[in-house]
mmCIF file with all atom_site columns, C-alpha atoms in Angstrom:
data_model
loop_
_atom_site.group_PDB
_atom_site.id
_atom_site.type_symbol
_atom_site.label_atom_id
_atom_site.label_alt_id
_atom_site.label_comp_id
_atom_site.label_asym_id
_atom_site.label_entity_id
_atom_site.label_seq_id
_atom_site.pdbx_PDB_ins_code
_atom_site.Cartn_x
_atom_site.Cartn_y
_atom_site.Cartn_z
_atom_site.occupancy
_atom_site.B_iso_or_equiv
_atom_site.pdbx_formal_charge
_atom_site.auth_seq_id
_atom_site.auth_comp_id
_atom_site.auth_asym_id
_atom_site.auth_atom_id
_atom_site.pdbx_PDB_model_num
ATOM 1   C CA . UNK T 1 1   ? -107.141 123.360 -112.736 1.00 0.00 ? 416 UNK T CA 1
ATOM 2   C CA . UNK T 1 2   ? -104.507 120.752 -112.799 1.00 0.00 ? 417 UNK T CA 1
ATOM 3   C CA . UNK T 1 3   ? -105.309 117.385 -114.203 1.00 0.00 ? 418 UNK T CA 1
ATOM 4   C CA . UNK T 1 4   ? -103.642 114.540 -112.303 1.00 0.00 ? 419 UNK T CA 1
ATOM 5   C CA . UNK T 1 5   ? -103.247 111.093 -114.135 1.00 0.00 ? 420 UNK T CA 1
ATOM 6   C CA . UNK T 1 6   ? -103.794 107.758 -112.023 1.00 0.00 ? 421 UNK T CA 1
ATOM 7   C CA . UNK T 1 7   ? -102.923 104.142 -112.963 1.00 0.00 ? 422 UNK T CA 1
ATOM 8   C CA . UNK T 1 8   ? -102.178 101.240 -111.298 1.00 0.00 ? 423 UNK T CA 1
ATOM 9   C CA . UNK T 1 9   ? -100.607 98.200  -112.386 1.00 0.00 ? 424 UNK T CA 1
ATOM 10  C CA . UNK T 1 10  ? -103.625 95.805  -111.835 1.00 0.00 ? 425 UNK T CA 1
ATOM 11  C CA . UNK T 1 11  ? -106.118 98.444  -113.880 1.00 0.00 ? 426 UNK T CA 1
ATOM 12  C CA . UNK T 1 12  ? -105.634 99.041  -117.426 1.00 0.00 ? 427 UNK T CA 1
ATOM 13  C CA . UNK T 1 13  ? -107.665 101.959 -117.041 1.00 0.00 ? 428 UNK T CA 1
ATOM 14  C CA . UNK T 1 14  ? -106.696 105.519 -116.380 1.00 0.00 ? 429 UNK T CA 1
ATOM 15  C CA . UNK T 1 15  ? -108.285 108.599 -113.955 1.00 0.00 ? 430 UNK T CA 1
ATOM 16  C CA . UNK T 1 16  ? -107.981 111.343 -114.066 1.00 0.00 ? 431 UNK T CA 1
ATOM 17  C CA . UNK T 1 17  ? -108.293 114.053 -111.024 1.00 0.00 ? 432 UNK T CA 1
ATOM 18  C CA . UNK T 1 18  ? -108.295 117.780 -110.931 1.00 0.00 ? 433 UNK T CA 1
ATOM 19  C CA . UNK T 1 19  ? -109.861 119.936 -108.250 1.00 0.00 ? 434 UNK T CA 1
ATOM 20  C CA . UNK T 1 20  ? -110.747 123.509 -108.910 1.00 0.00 ? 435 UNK T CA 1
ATOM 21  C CA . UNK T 1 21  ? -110.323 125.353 -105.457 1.00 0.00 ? 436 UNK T CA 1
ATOM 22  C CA . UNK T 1 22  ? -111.731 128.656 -107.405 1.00 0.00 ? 437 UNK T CA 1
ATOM 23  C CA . UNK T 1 23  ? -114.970 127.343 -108.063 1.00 0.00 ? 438 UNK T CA 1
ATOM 24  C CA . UNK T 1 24  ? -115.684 124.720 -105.662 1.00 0.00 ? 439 UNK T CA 1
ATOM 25  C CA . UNK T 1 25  ? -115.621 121.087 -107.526 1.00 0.00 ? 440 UNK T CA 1
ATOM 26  C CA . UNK T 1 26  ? -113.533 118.324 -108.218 1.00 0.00 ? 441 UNK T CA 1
ATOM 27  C CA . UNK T 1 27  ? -113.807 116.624 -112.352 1.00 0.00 ? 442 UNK T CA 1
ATOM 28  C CA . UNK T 1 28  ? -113.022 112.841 -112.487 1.00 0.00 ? 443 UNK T CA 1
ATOM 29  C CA . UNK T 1 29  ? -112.112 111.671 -116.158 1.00 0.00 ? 444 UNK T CA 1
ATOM 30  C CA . UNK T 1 30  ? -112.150 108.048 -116.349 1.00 0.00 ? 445 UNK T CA 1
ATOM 31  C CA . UNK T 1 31  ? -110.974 106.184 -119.725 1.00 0.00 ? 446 UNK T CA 1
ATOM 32  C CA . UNK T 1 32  ? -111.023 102.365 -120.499 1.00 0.00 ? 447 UNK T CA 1
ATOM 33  C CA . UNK T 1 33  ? -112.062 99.597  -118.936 1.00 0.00 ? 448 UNK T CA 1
ATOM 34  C CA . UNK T 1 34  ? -113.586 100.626 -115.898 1.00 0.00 ? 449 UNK T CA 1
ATOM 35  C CA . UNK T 1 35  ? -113.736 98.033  -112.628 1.00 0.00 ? 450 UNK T CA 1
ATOM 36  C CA . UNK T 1 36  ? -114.549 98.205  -108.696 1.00 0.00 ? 451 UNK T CA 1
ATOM 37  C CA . UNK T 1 37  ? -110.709 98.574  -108.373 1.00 0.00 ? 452 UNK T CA 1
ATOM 38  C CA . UNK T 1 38  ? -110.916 101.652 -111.135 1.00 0.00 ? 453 UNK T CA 1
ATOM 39  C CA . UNK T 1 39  ? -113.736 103.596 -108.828 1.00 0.00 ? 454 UNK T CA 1
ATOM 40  C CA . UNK T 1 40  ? -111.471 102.766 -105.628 1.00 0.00 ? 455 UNK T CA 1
ATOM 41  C CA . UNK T 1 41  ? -108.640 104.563 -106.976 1.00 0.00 ? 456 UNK T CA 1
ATOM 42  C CA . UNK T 1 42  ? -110.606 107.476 -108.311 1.00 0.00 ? 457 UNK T CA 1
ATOM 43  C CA . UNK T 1 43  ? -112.429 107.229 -104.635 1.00 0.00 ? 458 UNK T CA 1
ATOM 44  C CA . UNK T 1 44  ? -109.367 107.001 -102.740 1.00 0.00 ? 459 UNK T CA 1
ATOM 45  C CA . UNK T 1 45  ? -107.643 109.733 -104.776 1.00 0.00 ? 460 UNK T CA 1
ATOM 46  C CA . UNK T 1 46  ? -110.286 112.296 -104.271 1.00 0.00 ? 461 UNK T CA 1
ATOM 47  C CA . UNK T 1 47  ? -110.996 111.777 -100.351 1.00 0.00 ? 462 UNK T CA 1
ATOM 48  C CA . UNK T 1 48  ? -107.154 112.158 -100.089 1.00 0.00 ? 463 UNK T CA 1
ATOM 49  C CA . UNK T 1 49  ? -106.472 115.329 -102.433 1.00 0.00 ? 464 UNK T CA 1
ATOM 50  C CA . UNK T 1 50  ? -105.081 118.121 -100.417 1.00 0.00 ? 465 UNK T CA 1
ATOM 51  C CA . UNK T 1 51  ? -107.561 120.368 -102.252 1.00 0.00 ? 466 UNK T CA 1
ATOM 52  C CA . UNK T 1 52  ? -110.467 118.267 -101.667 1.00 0.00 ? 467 UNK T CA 1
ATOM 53  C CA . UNK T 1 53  ? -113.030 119.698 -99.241  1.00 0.00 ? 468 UNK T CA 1
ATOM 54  C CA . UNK T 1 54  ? -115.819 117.576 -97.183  1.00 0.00 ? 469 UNK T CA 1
ATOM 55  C CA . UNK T 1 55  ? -118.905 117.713 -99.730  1.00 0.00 ? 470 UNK T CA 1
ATOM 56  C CA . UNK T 1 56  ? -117.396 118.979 -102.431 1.00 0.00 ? 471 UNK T CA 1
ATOM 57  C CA . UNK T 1 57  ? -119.150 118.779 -106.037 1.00 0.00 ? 472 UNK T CA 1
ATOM 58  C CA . UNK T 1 58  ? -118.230 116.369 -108.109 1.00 0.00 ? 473 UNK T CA 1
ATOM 59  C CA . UNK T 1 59  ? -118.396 115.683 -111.697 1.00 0.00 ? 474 UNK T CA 1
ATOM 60  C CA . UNK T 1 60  ? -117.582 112.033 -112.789 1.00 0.00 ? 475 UNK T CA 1
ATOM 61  C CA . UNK T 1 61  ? -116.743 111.859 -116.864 1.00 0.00 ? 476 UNK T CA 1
ATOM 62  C CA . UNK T 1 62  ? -117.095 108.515 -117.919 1.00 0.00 ? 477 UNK T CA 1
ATOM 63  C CA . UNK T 1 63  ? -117.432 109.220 -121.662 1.00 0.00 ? 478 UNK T CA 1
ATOM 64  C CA . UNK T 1 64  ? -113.972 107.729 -122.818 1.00 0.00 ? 479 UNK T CA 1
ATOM 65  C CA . UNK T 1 65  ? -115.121 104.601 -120.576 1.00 0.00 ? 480 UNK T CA 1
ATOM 66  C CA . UNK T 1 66  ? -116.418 101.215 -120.915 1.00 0.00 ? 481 UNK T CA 1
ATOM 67  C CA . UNK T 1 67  ? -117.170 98.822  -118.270 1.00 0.00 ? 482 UNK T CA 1
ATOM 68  C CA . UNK T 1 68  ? -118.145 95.299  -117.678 1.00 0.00 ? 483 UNK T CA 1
ATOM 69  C CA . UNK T 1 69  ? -119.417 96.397  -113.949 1.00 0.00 ? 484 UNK T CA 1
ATOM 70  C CA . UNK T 1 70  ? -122.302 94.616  -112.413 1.00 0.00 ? 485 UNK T CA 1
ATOM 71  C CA . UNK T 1 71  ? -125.016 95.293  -110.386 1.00 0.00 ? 486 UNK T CA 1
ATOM 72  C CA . UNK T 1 72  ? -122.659 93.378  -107.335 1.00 0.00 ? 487 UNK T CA 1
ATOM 73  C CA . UNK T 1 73  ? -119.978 95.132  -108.382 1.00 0.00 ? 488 UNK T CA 1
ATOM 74  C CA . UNK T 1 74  ? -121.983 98.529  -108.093 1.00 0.00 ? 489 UNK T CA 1
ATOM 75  C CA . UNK T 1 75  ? -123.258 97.555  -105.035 1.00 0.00 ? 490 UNK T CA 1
ATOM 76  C CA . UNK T 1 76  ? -119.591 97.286  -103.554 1.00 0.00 ? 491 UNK T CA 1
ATOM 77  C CA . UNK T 1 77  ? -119.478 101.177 -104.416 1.00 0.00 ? 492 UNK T CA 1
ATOM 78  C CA . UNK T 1 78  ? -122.478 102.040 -102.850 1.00 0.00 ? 493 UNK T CA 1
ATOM 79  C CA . UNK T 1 79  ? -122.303 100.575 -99.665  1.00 0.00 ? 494 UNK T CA 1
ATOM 80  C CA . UNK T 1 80  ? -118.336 102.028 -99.737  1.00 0.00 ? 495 UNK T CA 1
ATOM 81  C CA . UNK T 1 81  ? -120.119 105.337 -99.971  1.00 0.00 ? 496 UNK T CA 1
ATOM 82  C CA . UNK T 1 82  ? -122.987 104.936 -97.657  1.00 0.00 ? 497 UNK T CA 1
ATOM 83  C CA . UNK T 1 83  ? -120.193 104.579 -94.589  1.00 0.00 ? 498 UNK T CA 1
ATOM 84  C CA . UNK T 1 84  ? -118.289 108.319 -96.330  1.00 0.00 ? 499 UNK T CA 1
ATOM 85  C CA . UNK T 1 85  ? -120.859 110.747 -94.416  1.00 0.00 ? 500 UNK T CA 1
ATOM 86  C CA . UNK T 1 86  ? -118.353 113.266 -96.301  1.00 0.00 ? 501 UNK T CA 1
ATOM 87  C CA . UNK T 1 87  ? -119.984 112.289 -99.447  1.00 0.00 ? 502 UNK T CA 1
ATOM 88  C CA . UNK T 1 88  ? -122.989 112.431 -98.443  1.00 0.00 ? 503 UNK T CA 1
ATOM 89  C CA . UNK T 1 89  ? -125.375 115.237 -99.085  1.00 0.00 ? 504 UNK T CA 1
ATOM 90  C CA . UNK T 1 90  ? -123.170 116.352 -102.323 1.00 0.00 ? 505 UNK T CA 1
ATOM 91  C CA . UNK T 1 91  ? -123.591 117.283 -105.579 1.00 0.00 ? 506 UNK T CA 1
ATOM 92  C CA . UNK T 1 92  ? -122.175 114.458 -108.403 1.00 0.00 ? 507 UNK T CA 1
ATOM 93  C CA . UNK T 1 93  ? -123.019 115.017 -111.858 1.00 0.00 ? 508 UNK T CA 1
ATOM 94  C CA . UNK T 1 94  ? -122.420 111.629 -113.825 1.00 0.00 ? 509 UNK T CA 1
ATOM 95  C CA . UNK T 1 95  ? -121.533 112.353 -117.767 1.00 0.00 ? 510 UNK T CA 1
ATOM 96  C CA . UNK T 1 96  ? -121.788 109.366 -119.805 1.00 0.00 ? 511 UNK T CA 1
ATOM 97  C CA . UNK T 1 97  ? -122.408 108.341 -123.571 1.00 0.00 ? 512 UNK T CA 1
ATOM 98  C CA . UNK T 1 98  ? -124.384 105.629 -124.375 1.00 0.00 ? 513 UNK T CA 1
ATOM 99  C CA . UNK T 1 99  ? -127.471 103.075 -123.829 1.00 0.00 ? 514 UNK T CA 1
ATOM 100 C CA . UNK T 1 100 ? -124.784 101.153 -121.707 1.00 0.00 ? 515 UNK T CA 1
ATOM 101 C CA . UNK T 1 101 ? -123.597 103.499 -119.530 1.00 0.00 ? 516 UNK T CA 1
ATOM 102 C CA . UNK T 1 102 ? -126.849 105.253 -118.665 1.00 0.00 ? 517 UNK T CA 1
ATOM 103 C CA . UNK T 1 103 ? -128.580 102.123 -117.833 1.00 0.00 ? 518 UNK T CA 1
ATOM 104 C CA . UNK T 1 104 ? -125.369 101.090 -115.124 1.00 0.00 ? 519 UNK T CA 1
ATOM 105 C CA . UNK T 1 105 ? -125.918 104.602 -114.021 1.00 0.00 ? 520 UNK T CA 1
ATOM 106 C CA . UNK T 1 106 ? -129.312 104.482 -113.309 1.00 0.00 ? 521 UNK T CA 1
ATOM 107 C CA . UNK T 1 107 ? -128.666 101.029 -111.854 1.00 0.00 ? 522 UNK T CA 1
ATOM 108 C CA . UNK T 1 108 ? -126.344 102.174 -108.923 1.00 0.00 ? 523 UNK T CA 1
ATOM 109 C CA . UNK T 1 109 ? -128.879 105.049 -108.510 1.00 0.00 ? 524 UNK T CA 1
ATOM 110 C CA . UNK T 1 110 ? -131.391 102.757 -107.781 1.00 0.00 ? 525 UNK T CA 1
ATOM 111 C CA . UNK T 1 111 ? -128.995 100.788 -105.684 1.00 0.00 ? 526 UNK T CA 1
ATOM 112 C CA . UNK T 1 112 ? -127.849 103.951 -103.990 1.00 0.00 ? 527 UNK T CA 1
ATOM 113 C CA . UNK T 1 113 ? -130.826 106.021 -103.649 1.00 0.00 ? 528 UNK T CA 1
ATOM 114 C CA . UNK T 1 114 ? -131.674 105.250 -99.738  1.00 0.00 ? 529 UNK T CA 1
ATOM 115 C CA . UNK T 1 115 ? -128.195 104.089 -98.545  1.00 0.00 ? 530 UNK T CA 1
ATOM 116 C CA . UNK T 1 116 ? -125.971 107.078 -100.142 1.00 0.00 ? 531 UNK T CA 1
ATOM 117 C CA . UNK T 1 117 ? -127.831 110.251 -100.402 1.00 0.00 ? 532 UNK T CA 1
ATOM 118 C CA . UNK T 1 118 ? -126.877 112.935 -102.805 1.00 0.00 ? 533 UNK T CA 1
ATOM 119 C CA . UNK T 1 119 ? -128.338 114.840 -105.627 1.00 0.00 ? 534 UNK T CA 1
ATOM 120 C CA . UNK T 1 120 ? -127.130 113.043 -108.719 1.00 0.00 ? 535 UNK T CA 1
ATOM 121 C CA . UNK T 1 121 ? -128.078 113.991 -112.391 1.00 0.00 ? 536 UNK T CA 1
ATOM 122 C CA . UNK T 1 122 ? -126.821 112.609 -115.579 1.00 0.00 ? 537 UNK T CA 1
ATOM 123 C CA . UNK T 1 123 ? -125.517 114.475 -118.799 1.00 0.00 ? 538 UNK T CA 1
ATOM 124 C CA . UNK T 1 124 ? -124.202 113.712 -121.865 1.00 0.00 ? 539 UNK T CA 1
ATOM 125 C CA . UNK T 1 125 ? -121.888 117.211 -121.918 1.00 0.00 ? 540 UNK T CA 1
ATOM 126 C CA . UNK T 1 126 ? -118.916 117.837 -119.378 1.00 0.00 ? 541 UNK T CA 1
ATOM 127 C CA . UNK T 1 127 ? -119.675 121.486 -119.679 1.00 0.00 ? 542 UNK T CA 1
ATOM 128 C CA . UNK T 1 128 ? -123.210 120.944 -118.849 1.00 0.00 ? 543 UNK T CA 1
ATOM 129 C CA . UNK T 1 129 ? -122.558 118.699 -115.813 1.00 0.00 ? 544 UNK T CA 1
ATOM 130 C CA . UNK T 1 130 ? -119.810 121.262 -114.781 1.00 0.00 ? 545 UNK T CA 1
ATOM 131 C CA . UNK T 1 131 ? -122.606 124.234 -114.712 1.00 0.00 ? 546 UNK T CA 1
ATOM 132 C CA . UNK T 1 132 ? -124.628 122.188 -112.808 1.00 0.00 ? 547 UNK T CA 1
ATOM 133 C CA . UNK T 1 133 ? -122.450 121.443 -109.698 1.00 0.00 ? 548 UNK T CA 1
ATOM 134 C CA . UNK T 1 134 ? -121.607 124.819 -109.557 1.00 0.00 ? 549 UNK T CA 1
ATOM 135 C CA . UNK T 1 135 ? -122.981 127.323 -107.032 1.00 0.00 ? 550 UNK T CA 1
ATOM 136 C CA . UNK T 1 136 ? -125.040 130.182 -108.579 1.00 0.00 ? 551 UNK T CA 1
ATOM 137 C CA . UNK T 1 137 ? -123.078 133.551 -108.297 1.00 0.00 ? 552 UNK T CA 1
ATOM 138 C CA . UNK T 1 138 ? -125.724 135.720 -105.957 1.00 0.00 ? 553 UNK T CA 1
#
């Protein structure tokens, strides 16, 4: 699995995208100060990936993160992903650290939960969350 790094000028922040074709998920590592323009790139990275496949798994690491997002700004992301049927119906495992980041998740969950439907579950390991979106071996 092959970590790609993203920047852009604008965004002091950094993502970073890998997609593991073996077992079926993509891992988003986000560091710094996260914004709306932070979550497009990641966003915009992923749908385009030439390894990324229509509901694939995702698990979204935001432990080396801080952000400053508000509920407008998460509803911007959640009514970009109500109009992506491809993410729809998916797995996306959220890792965070922190009162902070675990109330803005739960925040665009609530914000999210009838618009954009997926199965989303929080954790506070990257191994964990990675177990998770992955299939059981029959």
């Amino acid at each position: 699995m092959h970590l790609t790094k993203l920047t852009t000028p604008e965004d002091s922040a950094t993502v970073n995208l890998a997609v593991d074709t073996h077992s079926g998920f993509a891992l988003l590592t986000l560091s710094g100060p996260i914004t709306t323009a932070t979550m497009g790139l990641a966003f915009r990275s992923l749908l385009r990936h030439r390894d990324y496949s229509r509901r694939m798994p995702a698990v979204w690491d935001f432990t080396n993160a801080s952000s400053s997002m508000d509920p407008v700004a998460l509803h911007q992301i959640a009514t970009f992903l109500s109009a992506r049927e491809d993410r729809h119906h998916t797995k996306i495992a959220i890792v965070v650290v922190g009162n902070l980041q675990r109330s803005l998740s739960r925040i665009y969950d609530a914000i999210a939960a009838s618009d954009v439907p997926q199965t989303r579950q929080l954790f506070t390991n990257v191994y964990a969350a990675i177990g998770w979106v992955l299939p059981i071996a029959a």
